């Protein structure tokens, strides 16, 4: 159970960062940390006791592999996380050019 | 197996990249190709609506058949409810692209606009057609990332701030959905929706089940902008360019928010009474809070965005009433009526809210302002826009013979027949306040005395924008025909049946 | 943007060829060992980005690079969609069907159409990450200080 608790602590660290930080880039990095904790939980779910890595070697038959499906799902989700982070970074650079600051307390043009 | 099903995803995807390759060399290629692709998709989706009826077509990608009746491939599923939502997505998409032929001409880099638009439509088609939950997540992300880029399209200060808020909250929503999928996989060891239902219908752990339901409801509720998850919607929908606002508010919050909530809670989970009460409460709160926040607005598009929250509350309310009746196991014909009313209101809202946002875009195109206190007297100088805007305002307030009246009538009648008198009373009050808000909009924009100096420069908008608005106005009138018994049997009843009888859904997918 | 010192430039000239070769290895053996299209593509993009960072160049040349990498990216995705659609012409007539002959397990030339998917997805990922990097650098250079 220890690895699951550590993943939950990682998620809480990311959530603390999104809520309390003022710099835009730190908010983006904290969002990434939150997503990485989900990937770790996904990879941990597929674990079987006494299993080996799921690579088929025809010379040497093995009876028990760990579950390869969550690993494939995590690969897809990592690429999606990369796209989200890249999009966020592009918007942050544009905001710096228009507003002149990275501080989120200065960026409150829309109200009500 | 129906070979038309993957075309809904493949054709916009290939078209988007073809626009990027050839759009640099051939002038005006991007507009015509995007319009042609979406026109073809409209034709195919209407054909599917009239031929699907009550059977469930399954498409197994890659040809992987089920082994020992355990599905191991990626399934794409089309049934009655899916066909209705596909028609809405492609029709509003086609009209928005046609509208944007003249609206987007004042931005640079139009290439990227049409490519991102086709990608967004491909993502939404994928969400409604997929048969397992991880595919829903992947297509959801495709359409969400395209919409983040489209909201920030003409890089002004307001748009960038709005898209930053939208992206952070959308990222949190995706994270919650992924956690929910991880916990479902841990318990059920499969990702197919029909198969998960079979696993969950034989014993489960009650508190774990509640955790999964809360995570998925929060994640998709953030995407559908239900109270208390609505904070991104006013900024994003009011700062985006007008055809994108029409797509976001008219289609995106329905296809990736409300559709998935309805599909998962009816066809995958066994309905429990606590969850039904929670969903009904959220719907009632959305209705009331949305309309009270909308009264004091003077910006046209912010007013329309707050009304979107309120009307989505109507749909969630009626779906929640249906769930409460099913979970108590009584009066299932009233539950069918409530669910049919909810789906009908979904279709209607796409039509009239899309029309209202296109009107707001036309007003902004001609007068250059979005503030209601700075404009007036447009009824004489923009007759077509004023007429269609009157049609849409009467529809959303629920005046006969337009379509909003019939769907709200079905919802209120279902609430009274199920003896939820307080909810019916709230629905009537909210409808009256909506009428007041739209009468204010009509008076200040169109029928007031004109504000002085720039009165003579305002003329009617160009032809593509007019065509889209008039077609949507005619559709608003035609949709009220859906309440008559002959047409209702063909379109609404298959959708309601497949939602109320989940064992038929799962047996037709895993039995094949 | 300015380049780095002479030690970094010489080291990068020696190493970036090896990184490129390693990326190609990871892509081609995608059906035998972990990796495949995504991971190999990112490694290849890393080789190119390392060259740009170490040598430094004025941003007029970088705009021509960006045009080229965008074209590669779009063409590669188009070929992937085309390959997937070609499954509808042979065999069981479904999308994504695997219609080339599958050899024995563990050989390099086996598993039907999967190595082709890996190669084109690798090209696409490498081109798109290079495009992202170039777009951000060009925008930063164009900003008036």
XYZ file of C-alpha atoms in Angstrom:
769
model
C 0.000 0.000 0.000
C 2.972 2.338 0.458
C 3.378 3.220 -3.279
C -0.311 4.198 -3.510
C -0.006 6.580 -0.566
C 3.084 8.170 -2.118
C 1.225 8.764 -5.386
C -1.581 10.421 -3.433
C 0.945 12.694 -1.700
C 2.339 13.648 -5.113
C -1.168 14.568 -6.255
C -1.628 16.762 -3.161
C 1.682 18.528 -3.859
C 0.506 19.315 -7.388
C -2.873 20.567 -6.174
C -1.190 22.838 -3.603
C 0.935 24.302 -6.389
C -2.016 25.055 -8.685
C -3.965 26.754 -5.915
C -1.372 28.877 -4.143
C 1.343 29.884 -6.609
C 1.341 33.305 -8.235
C 3.681 32.774 -11.158
C 2.034 31.450 -14.315
C 4.837 29.037 -15.163
C 4.687 27.480 -11.692
C 0.966 26.838 -12.147
C 1.700 25.040 -15.427
C 4.402 22.886 -13.819
C 2.127 21.974 -10.902
C -0.587 20.878 -13.337
C 1.973 18.563 -14.951
C 2.919 17.098 -11.560
C -0.741 16.341 -10.849
C -1.053 14.447 -14.115
C 2.120 12.454 -13.502
C 0.745 11.079 -10.260
C -2.177 9.591 -12.214
C 0.209 7.888 -14.606
C 2.022 6.282 -11.693
C -1.209 4.913 -10.232
C -2.152 3.512 -13.619
C 1.159 1.692 -13.982
C 0.956 0.342 -10.422
C -2.493 -1.146 -11.029
C -1.153 -3.656 -13.524
C 1.264 -5.300 -11.101
C 1.035 -9.048 -10.482
C 2.947 -10.867 -7.767
C 5.938 -12.714 -9.240
C 5.430 -11.438 -12.780
C 8.130 -10.296 -15.177
C 8.194 -7.526 -17.776
C 5.854 -8.333 -20.698
C 8.423 -8.937 -23.460
C 7.959 -12.218 -25.314
C 11.196 -14.150 -25.850
C 10.585 -17.285 -27.957
C 13.588 -19.116 -26.580
C 12.601 -18.953 -22.928
C 8.908 -19.441 -21.992
C 7.585 -17.617 -18.934
C 4.255 -18.277 -17.278
C 3.319 -15.015 -15.573
C 3.645 -11.505 -17.047
C 2.542 -8.231 -15.476
C -0.453 -6.649 -17.180
C 0.656 -4.774 -20.331
C -2.600 -2.901 -20.995
C -2.142 -0.103 -18.415
C 1.375 0.475 -19.755
C -0.002 1.127 -23.236
C -2.655 3.464 -21.801
C -0.017 5.414 -19.865
C 2.042 5.857 -23.037
C -0.933 7.468 -24.787
C -1.732 9.614 -21.761
C 1.867 10.884 -21.529
C 1.674 12.171 -25.097
C -1.648 13.880 -24.316
C -0.061 15.512 -21.268
C 2.800 16.737 -23.448
C 0.364 18.380 -25.865
C -1.515 20.074 -23.017
C 1.686 21.432 -21.479
C 2.977 22.721 -24.812
C -0.322 24.518 -25.455
C -0.225 26.087 -21.977
C 3.359 27.302 -22.503
C 2.504 28.944 -25.824
C -0.394 30.826 -24.218
C 1.836 31.915 -21.312
C 4.421 33.431 -23.661
C 1.676 35.362 -25.483
C 0.297 36.610 -22.154
C 3.756 37.889 -21.197
C 3.935 39.870 -24.401
C 0.507 41.462 -23.927
C 0.409 42.115 -20.199
C 4.117 42.497 -19.452
C 4.064 40.383 -16.303
C 3.947 36.770 -15.156
C 2.038 37.547 -11.980
C -1.486 36.148 -11.972
C -2.799 38.848 -9.660
C -2.218 41.479 -12.362
C -4.198 39.600 -15.009
C -7.785 40.333 -14.146
C -9.251 42.099 -17.128
C -12.455 40.050 -17.178
C -14.796 40.528 -14.260
C -18.410 39.891 -13.283
C -20.788 -4.270 -39.296
C -21.638 -0.858 -40.560
C -18.778 0.597 -42.642
C -20.034 4.185 -42.273
C -19.074 4.441 -38.596
C -15.310 5.127 -38.831
C -15.880 7.668 -41.615
C -17.225 10.153 -39.069
C -13.803 10.322 -37.437
C -11.475 9.669 -40.367
C -12.797 12.190 -42.863
C -12.483 15.344 -40.713
C -9.079 14.143 -39.452
C -7.670 13.589 -42.951
C -9.307 16.810 -44.126
C -7.678 18.872 -41.384
C -4.190 17.782 -42.406
C -4.969 18.126 -46.100
C -5.983 21.738 -45.418
C -2.654 22.337 -43.692
C -0.646 20.852 -46.589
C -2.424 22.362 -49.569
C -3.731 25.541 -48.004
C -0.431 27.347 -48.466
C -0.370 26.820 -52.223
C -3.989 27.151 -53.376
C -5.941 30.246 -52.371
C -9.378 29.810 -50.774
C -8.875 26.048 -50.744
C -9.315 25.797 -46.990
C -12.788 27.334 -46.862
C -14.283 25.220 -49.609
C -12.752 21.958 -48.452
C -13.924 22.469 -44.855
C -17.456 23.295 -46.007
C -17.547 20.281 -48.338
C -16.308 17.894 -45.658
C -18.902 19.058 -43.163
C -21.690 19.011 -45.752
C -20.852 15.391 -46.562
C -20.884 14.551 -42.851
C -24.306 16.196 -42.430
C -25.728 14.033 -45.215
C -24.220 10.823 -43.779
C -25.397 11.592 -40.241
C -28.984 12.275 -41.303
C -28.958 9.047 -43.316
C -27.768 7.201 -40.196
C -30.487 8.840 -38.092
C -33.247 7.575 -40.346
C -31.879 4.056 -40.810
C -30.657 3.177 -37.316
C -33.992 2.933 -35.555
C -33.730 0.666 -32.548
C -30.816 -1.545 -33.465
C -27.360 -1.093 -32.066
C -24.613 -1.276 -34.708
C -21.159 -2.255 -33.513
C -17.916 -1.733 -35.411
C -14.865 -3.629 -34.192
C -11.721 -1.749 -35.198
C -8.937 -4.004 -36.467
C -11.246 -6.960 -36.819
C -10.538 -8.304 -33.318
C -13.484 -10.550 -32.519
C -14.527 -11.421 -28.977
C -12.914 -14.484 -27.392
C -15.166 -16.575 -25.094
C -17.633 -13.653 -25.292
C -15.112 -11.296 -23.650
C -14.594 -8.258 -25.897
C -10.908 -7.546 -26.428
C -10.957 -5.027 -29.267
C -11.821 -1.347 -29.613
C -15.520 -1.046 -30.316
C -17.388 1.817 -31.937
C -21.114 1.780 -31.211
C -23.992 3.601 -32.876
C -27.498 3.542 -31.469
C -30.490 5.910 -31.393
C -29.114 8.436 -28.897
C -25.743 8.579 -30.655
C -27.362 9.275 -34.023
C -29.267 12.279 -32.643
C -26.150 13.865 -31.121
C -24.151 13.196 -34.315
C -26.761 15.088 -36.332
C -26.564 18.058 -33.955
C -22.750 18.179 -34.058
C -22.412 18.020 -37.822
C -25.302 20.345 -38.646
C -24.237 23.148 -36.283
C -20.651 22.575 -37.405
C -21.534 23.005 -41.065
C -23.530 26.182 -40.410
C -20.714 27.635 -38.290
C -18.105 26.949 -40.979
C -20.308 28.559 -43.587
C -20.806 31.567 -41.306
C -17.100 31.892 -40.688
C -16.287 32.144 -44.410
C -16.888 35.871 -44.163
C -16.391 36.401 -40.412
C -12.838 35.031 -40.153
C -11.598 36.933 -43.202
C -10.383 39.744 -40.963
C -7.953 37.517 -39.029
C -4.611 36.390 -40.439
C -3.680 32.695 -40.756
C -7.101 31.337 -41.710
C -5.475 28.023 -42.574
C -5.052 27.120 -38.926
C -8.642 28.056 -38.113
C -10.223 25.615 -40.551
C -7.772 22.826 -39.699
C -8.407 23.191 -35.950
C -12.157 23.357 -36.567
C -12.128 20.065 -38.486
C -10.025 18.496 -35.717
C -12.527 19.631 -33.095
C -15.437 18.109 -35.055
C -13.457 14.852 -35.488
C -12.838 14.699 -31.726
C -16.486 15.268 -30.865
C -17.660 12.646 -33.348
C -15.218 10.209 -31.750
C -16.544 10.850 -28.247
C -20.127 10.047 -29.135
C -19.231 7.016 -31.220
C -16.821 5.220 -28.907
C -17.769 2.064 -27.044
C -15.109 1.984 -24.365
C -14.139 4.571 -21.812
C -10.475 5.136 -22.630
C -11.346 6.064 -26.203
C -13.788 8.626 -24.802
C -10.849 10.172 -22.905
C -8.537 10.305 -25.948
C -11.110 11.907 -28.268
C -12.188 14.260 -25.476
C -8.617 15.539 -25.255
C -8.349 15.992 -29.032
C -11.430 18.212 -29.131
C -10.519 20.041 -25.908
C -7.016 21.004 -27.056
C -8.374 22.218 -30.405
C -10.945 24.337 -28.585
C -8.272 25.883 -26.323
C -6.441 27.061 -29.416
C -9.613 28.287 -31.107
C -10.748 30.358 -28.109
C -7.456 32.292 -28.204
C -7.602 32.741 -31.946
C -7.363 36.482 -32.476
C -4.812 37.090 -29.762
C -6.265 39.935 -27.730
C -5.775 40.410 -23.993
C -9.238 39.157 -23.037
C -9.007 36.030 -25.131
C -5.643 34.988 -23.704
C -6.776 35.375 -20.117
C -9.994 33.464 -20.853
C -8.174 30.591 -22.502
C -5.686 30.360 -19.627
C -8.494 29.880 -17.115
C -10.235 27.444 -19.444
C -7.058 25.394 -19.902
C -6.209 25.053 -16.209
C -9.734 23.971 -15.296
C -9.914 21.678 -18.321
C -6.636 20.082 -17.266
C -7.994 19.394 -13.788
C -11.113 17.865 -15.369
C -9.039 15.529 -17.541
C -7.040 14.488 -14.516
C -10.202 13.597 -12.557
C -11.567 11.593 -15.492
C -8.305 9.667 -15.821
C -8.366 8.810 -12.098
C -11.932 7.538 -12.470
C -10.911 5.350 -15.418
C -7.957 3.980 -13.411
C -10.231 2.968 -10.529
C -12.772 1.370 -12.894
C -10.004 -0.674 -14.524
C -8.708 -1.798 -11.139
C -12.065 -3.277 -10.227
C -13.406 -4.544 -13.545
C -10.218 -5.488 -15.456
C -11.808 -4.381 -18.722
C -12.461 -1.118 -20.521
C -15.530 -1.873 -22.614
C -18.687 -0.115 -21.401
C -21.007 -3.064 -21.967
C -18.592 -5.464 -20.323
C -18.136 -3.178 -17.285
C -21.886 -3.244 -16.843
C -21.856 -7.029 -16.749
C -19.107 -6.997 -14.100
C -20.802 -4.348 -11.980
C -24.210 -5.961 -12.030
C -22.860 -8.890 -10.034
C -21.585 -7.808 -6.607
C -19.541 -4.696 -5.912
C -18.170 -2.751 -2.964
C -20.523 0.120 -2.222
C -18.164 2.857 -1.031
C -15.659 2.191 -3.842
C -18.475 2.469 -6.364
C -19.497 5.812 -4.860
C -15.908 7.097 -5.195
C -15.817 6.219 -8.914
C -19.188 7.880 -9.505
C -18.183 11.093 -7.717
C -14.877 11.307 -9.627
C -16.525 10.827 -13.028
C -19.396 13.211 -12.203
C -16.922 15.927 -11.138
C -14.731 15.463 -14.181
C -17.498 15.499 -16.767
C -19.404 18.118 -14.788
C -16.417 20.445 -15.184
C -16.581 19.871 -18.924
C -20.353 20.448 -19.016
C -20.248 23.570 -16.799
C -22.741 22.557 -14.133
C -22.801 24.571 -10.903
C -20.388 24.544 -8.960
C -17.999 23.866 -11.848
C -19.018 26.758 -14.076
C -16.244 29.298 -13.461
C -14.578 29.023 -16.873
C -17.686 29.297 -19.014
C -18.571 33.020 -19.045
C -15.021 34.109 -19.879
C -14.317 31.475 -22.525
C -17.623 31.709 -24.367
C -17.726 35.481 -24.433
C -14.147 36.115 -25.533
C -13.999 33.602 -28.367
C -14.798 34.560 -31.976
C -18.520 34.172 -32.649
C -18.676 30.974 -34.733
C -16.463 29.306 -32.104
C -18.760 30.537 -29.326
C -21.688 29.004 -31.192
C -19.824 25.679 -31.483
C -18.628 25.696 -27.869
C -21.915 26.631 -26.280
C -24.135 24.827 -28.718
C -22.300 21.552 -29.174
C -19.124 21.042 -27.132
C -20.632 21.204 -23.635
C -23.304 18.786 -24.800
C -21.259 16.257 -26.729
C -18.412 15.855 -24.255
C -20.253 16.762 -21.068
C -23.935 15.936 -20.907
C -23.872 13.055 -23.411
C -21.168 11.170 -21.506
C -22.874 11.725 -18.125
C -26.155 10.357 -19.493
C -24.480 7.424 -21.245
C -22.351 6.358 -18.277
C -24.965 6.788 -15.580
C -27.735 4.996 -17.449
C -25.900 2.289 -19.392
C -22.892 1.533 -17.202
C -23.662 2.130 -13.529
C -26.649 0.694 -11.697
C -28.667 3.717 -10.602
C -28.739 4.404 -6.868
C -31.089 6.837 -5.167
C -28.439 9.011 -3.543
C -26.736 9.727 -6.841
C -30.095 10.542 -8.474
C -30.926 13.059 -5.735
C -27.471 14.625 -6.152
C -27.868 15.009 -9.916
C -31.349 16.514 -9.585
C -30.099 19.011 -7.000
C -27.200 20.051 -9.219
C -29.614 20.546 -12.129
C -32.000 22.679 -10.104
C -29.126 24.804 -8.724
C -27.712 25.326 -12.234
C -31.084 26.478 -13.502
C -31.648 29.032 -10.770
C -28.120 30.399 -10.262
C -27.490 30.680 -14.000
C -30.500 32.819 -14.699
C -30.000 35.085 -11.672
C -26.407 35.773 -12.700
C -27.556 36.535 -16.239
C -30.011 39.313 -15.496
C -27.491 41.973 -14.578
C -25.213 41.557 -17.608
C -24.750 44.297 -20.184
C -22.373 42.409 -22.477
C -24.327 40.391 -25.075
C -22.157 37.297 -25.171
C -21.708 37.075 -21.406
C -25.491 37.200 -21.059
C -25.872 34.334 -23.524
C -23.127 32.311 -21.801
C -24.869 32.527 -18.407
C -28.116 31.453 -20.035
C -26.324 28.374 -21.351
C -25.657 27.295 -17.749
C -29.323 27.726 -16.919
C -30.635 25.745 -19.875
C -28.180 22.900 -19.252
C -29.668 22.850 -15.754
C -33.060 22.039 -17.333
C -31.609 19.006 -19.125
C -29.828 17.706 -16.019
C -32.975 18.274 -13.952
C -35.186 16.204 -16.214
C -32.591 13.438 -16.516
C -32.309 13.424 -12.718
C -36.089 13.083 -12.338
C -35.962 10.093 -14.693
C -33.150 8.554 -12.639
C -35.030 9.019 -9.367
C -38.096 7.263 -10.722
C -36.060 4.386 -12.131
C -34.116 3.909 -8.908
C -37.338 3.647 -6.908
C -38.631 1.210 -9.500
C -42.028 2.852 -9.993
C -43.892 4.602 -12.855
C -41.435 3.887 -15.620
C -43.558 5.580 -18.274
C -43.109 8.925 -16.501
C -39.365 8.289 -16.397
C -39.429 7.713 -20.171
C -41.316 10.985 -20.612
C -38.805 12.910 -18.479
C -35.798 11.505 -20.353
C -37.444 12.236 -23.704
C -38.080 15.813 -22.571
C -34.433 16.169 -21.583
C -33.116 14.912 -24.930
C -35.577 17.103 -26.823
C -34.425 20.158 -24.862
C -30.829 19.227 -25.695
C -31.608 19.318 -29.430
C -33.559 22.560 -29.132
C -30.895 24.330 -27.129
C -28.254 23.537 -29.744
C -30.427 25.176 -32.403
C -31.498 28.361 -30.644
C -28.310 29.005 -28.689
C -26.250 28.573 -31.856
C -28.539 31.056 -33.600
C -28.261 33.561 -30.735
C -24.456 33.475 -30.753
C -24.341 33.882 -34.537
C -26.651 36.895 -34.149
C -24.375 38.399 -31.515
C -21.481 37.925 -33.929
C -23.415 39.681 -36.700
C -24.174 42.606 -34.376
C -20.519 42.842 -33.428
C -19.444 42.626 -37.079
C -21.641 45.580 -38.046
C -21.477 47.875 -35.062
C -18.114 46.948 -33.523
C -19.361 46.818 -29.954
C -20.780 44.214 -27.574
C -22.172 46.470 -24.878
C -25.963 46.718 -24.831
C -25.936 50.286 -23.600
C -24.069 51.531 -26.635
C -26.310 50.280 -29.412
C -29.886 50.695 -30.480
C -32.353 50.846 -33.307
C -30.901 47.995 -35.309
C -34.308 46.670 -36.385
C -34.455 49.034 -39.349
C -30.887 48.719 -40.555
C -30.464 44.911 -40.077
C -33.854 43.336 -40.787
C -32.812 39.680 -41.241
C -30.666 39.618 -38.130
C -33.442 41.228 -36.130
C -36.071 38.755 -37.330
C -33.986 35.653 -36.599
C -32.976 37.076 -33.241
C -36.647 37.526 -32.362
C -37.340 33.901 -33.335
C -34.468 32.653 -31.154
C -35.429 34.814 -28.160
C -39.021 33.592 -28.257
C -37.780 29.978 -28.537
C -35.524 30.151 -25.517
C -38.215 31.778 -23.395
C -40.730 29.064 -24.179
C -43.400 30.816 -26.244
C -45.570 28.681 -28.561
C -45.347 27.701 -31.438
C -41.543 27.648 -31.246
C -39.602 24.596 -30.110
C -38.591 25.759 -26.633
C -42.210 25.740 -25.496
C -42.752 22.061 -26.265
C -39.628 20.767 -24.597
C -40.128 22.851 -21.441
C -43.771 21.729 -21.375
C -42.748 18.062 -21.428
C -40.256 18.627 -18.595
C -42.758 20.482 -16.402
C -45.549 17.948 -17.059
C -43.198 15.064 -16.185
C -42.200 16.811 -12.963
C -45.832 17.361 -11.947
C -46.890 13.809 -12.798
C -44.042 12.474 -10.640
C -45.240 14.718 -7.780
C -42.144 16.938 -7.602
C -44.200 20.118 -7.351
C -41.386 22.316 -6.061
C -39.148 21.487 -9.049
C -41.944 22.234 -11.521
C -42.553 25.571 -9.783
C -38.829 26.431 -10.040
C -38.814 25.541 -13.740
C -41.733 27.886 -14.433
C -40.167 30.757 -12.440
C -36.834 30.361 -14.270
C -38.631 30.401 -17.603
C -40.380 33.672 -16.729
C -37.100 35.300 -15.667
C -35.476 34.082 -18.921
C -38.283 35.789 -20.832
C -37.619 39.053 -18.961
C -33.894 38.864 -19.684
C -34.412 38.320 -23.393
C -36.985 41.067 -23.654
C -34.299 43.366 -22.275
C -31.864 42.099 -24.921
C -34.330 42.658 -27.745
C -35.313 46.117 -26.594
C -31.833 47.535 -26.060
C -30.311 46.024 -29.191
C -33.031 46.307 -31.785
C -35.960 48.450 -30.841
C -34.489 51.300 -28.864
C -33.799 54.715 -30.349
C -30.483 54.715 -32.161
C -27.449 56.278 -30.538
C -26.665 59.230 -32.715
C -23.677 59.413 -34.931
C -22.909 55.986 -36.397
C -26.463 55.160 -37.343
C -26.039 55.552 -41.071
C -22.969 53.329 -41.463
C -24.646 50.120 -40.273
C -25.801 47.790 -43.003
C -26.750 44.151 -43.273
C -24.110 41.447 -42.955
C -22.778 39.525 -46.020
C -24.503 36.508 -47.564
C -22.785 33.488 -45.878
C -23.614 34.819 -42.425
C -27.218 35.496 -43.436
C -27.627 32.021 -44.899
C -26.558 30.283 -41.676
C -28.792 32.432 -39.489
C -31.874 31.980 -41.671
C -31.401 28.211 -41.926
C -31.116 27.960 -38.127
C -34.230 30.086 -37.732
C -36.200 27.744 -39.990
C -34.862 24.742 -38.056
C -36.116 26.299 -34.801
C -39.611 26.292 -36.264
C -39.321 22.814 -37.751
C -38.056 21.206 -34.543
C -41.377 21.854 -32.840
C -42.765 19.139 -35.122
C -40.799 16.563 -33.133
C -43.517 16.443 -30.484
C -46.091 14.914 -32.839
C -46.500 11.131 -32.374
C -45.499 9.978 -35.853
C -42.161 11.744 -35.956
C -41.461 11.241 -32.255
C -41.645 7.464 -32.671
C -38.937 7.612 -35.286
C -36.448 9.882 -33.568
C -36.912 10.287 -29.832
C -38.333 6.939 -28.775
C -35.365 4.744 -29.854
C -33.047 6.973 -27.813
C -35.215 6.752 -24.709
C -35.620 3.001 -25.026
C -31.934 2.254 -25.268
C -31.225 4.403 -22.205
C -33.941 2.901 -20.039
C -33.119 -0.699 -20.829
C -29.382 -1.147 -20.302
C -29.419 -4.924 -20.424
C -30.403 -4.739 -24.083
C -27.450 -2.427 -24.792
C -24.927 -4.747 -23.185
C -26.380 -7.962 -24.573
C -26.391 -6.640 -28.123
C -22.731 -5.632 -27.878
C -21.160 -8.531 -26.059
C -23.443 -11.106 -27.563
C -22.327 -10.333 -31.083
C 20.458 33.624 -30.395
C 24.035 33.163 -29.364
C 25.727 29.771 -29.427
C 27.687 28.086 -26.677
C 31.438 27.677 -26.091
C 33.752 25.678 -28.341
C 33.873 22.649 -26.019
C 30.095 22.235 -26.128
C 30.015 22.663 -29.897
C 32.628 19.985 -30.549
C 31.017 17.531 -28.121
C 27.596 18.005 -29.667
C 28.977 17.452 -33.149
C 30.349 14.095 -31.985
C 27.330 12.952 -29.991
C 24.282 14.030 -31.968
C 24.877 11.453 -34.664
C 24.878 8.686 -32.056
C 21.661 9.990 -30.495
C 19.988 9.983 -33.919
C 21.098 6.376 -34.486
C 19.764 5.340 -31.074
C 16.416 6.950 -31.893
C 16.183 5.003 -35.157
C 16.983 1.773 -33.275
C 14.191 2.367 -30.759
C 11.676 3.082 -33.545
C 12.496 0.103 -35.742
C 12.516 -2.454 -32.924
C 9.167 -1.162 -31.678
C 7.427 -4.504 -32.034
C 10.130 -6.434 -30.152
C 11.302 -4.187 -27.299
C 9.663 -1.369 -25.359
C 9.549 1.969 -27.126
C 8.010 2.309 -30.520
C 6.943 5.386 -32.408
C 6.471 7.935 -29.625
C 9.600 7.377 -27.587
C 11.867 7.044 -30.619
C 10.448 10.188 -32.173
C 11.168 12.223 -29.055
C 14.780 10.979 -29.027
C 15.301 12.002 -32.668
C 13.856 15.437 -31.950
C 16.288 15.701 -29.069
C 19.225 15.247 -31.443
C 18.084 18.126 -33.652
C 17.287 20.433 -30.741
C 20.706 19.799 -29.259
C 22.345 20.969 -32.496
C 20.302 24.179 -32.569
C 20.982 24.977 -28.936
C 24.710 24.458 -29.177
C 25.409 26.177 -32.461
C 23.003 29.081 -32.186
C 21.649 30.758 -35.288
C 19.860 33.913 -36.276
C 16.160 33.506 -36.446
C 15.794 34.168 -40.161
C 17.249 30.752 -40.918
C 15.040 29.182 -38.257
C 11.836 30.273 -40.009
C 12.825 28.267 -43.074
C 13.487 25.266 -40.824
C 10.045 25.622 -39.304
C 8.344 25.572 -42.682
C 10.122 22.310 -43.532
C 9.294 20.581 -40.267
C 5.596 21.537 -40.468
C 5.385 20.000 -43.942
C 7.006 16.760 -42.733
C 4.599 16.535 -39.831
C 1.461 16.934 -41.938
C 2.658 14.533 -44.623
C 3.542 11.856 -42.061
C 0.100 11.972 -40.419
C -1.531 11.814 -43.814
C 0.430 8.660 -44.636
C -0.626 7.083 -41.298
C -4.304 7.732 -41.997
C -3.836 6.361 -45.493
C -2.235 3.163 -44.189
C -5.076 2.693 -41.731
C -7.655 3.167 -44.472
C -5.846 0.678 -46.714
C -6.872 -2.018 -44.278
C -10.383 -1.556 -45.582
C -9.395 -2.861 -49.009
C -7.851 -6.202 -48.065
C -8.894 -9.082 -45.872
C -11.674 -8.507 -43.423
C -12.413 -4.985 -44.710
C -12.176 -3.145 -41.429
C -10.249 -0.089 -40.360
C -6.714 -0.728 -38.997
C -6.614 -4.303 -40.272
C -3.201 -5.945 -40.336
C -2.829 -7.235 -43.910
C 0.852 -7.807 -44.544
C 2.203 -11.302 -43.834
C 3.232 -11.874 -40.253
C 6.487 -13.783 -39.891
C 7.811 -15.705 -36.920
C 7.812 -14.190 -33.465
C 11.023 -12.368 -32.598
C 12.342 -11.623 -36.082
C 12.931 -8.036 -37.195
C 10.786 -8.323 -40.329
C 7.502 -9.616 -38.886
C 4.186 -8.502 -37.402
C 2.628 -7.257 -40.622
C 2.018 -3.545 -40.940
C 3.156 -2.531 -37.428
C 6.754 -1.477 -38.255
C 5.422 0.866 -40.967
C 3.086 2.512 -38.438
C 5.998 2.886 -36.019
C 8.234 4.558 -38.592
C 5.713 7.129 -39.754
C 4.500 7.925 -36.246
C 8.153 8.399 -35.257
C 8.728 10.880 -38.084
C 5.567 12.716 -37.116
C 6.389 13.028 -33.422
C 9.945 14.194 -34.135
C 8.745 16.837 -36.589
C 6.033 18.107 -34.277
C 8.303 18.496 -31.249
C 10.839 20.297 -33.418
C 8.056 22.597 -34.672
C 6.960 23.420 -31.129
C 10.518 24.281 -30.127
C 11.141 26.406 -33.226
C 7.846 28.257 -32.866
C 8.581 29.234 -29.279
C 12.171 30.300 -30.074
C 11.151 32.381 -33.087
C 8.421 34.093 -31.109
C 10.808 34.922 -28.287
C 13.353 36.342 -30.733
C 10.736 38.507 -32.433
C 9.573 40.081 -29.190
C 10.641 43.741 -28.931
C 12.735 44.220 -25.805
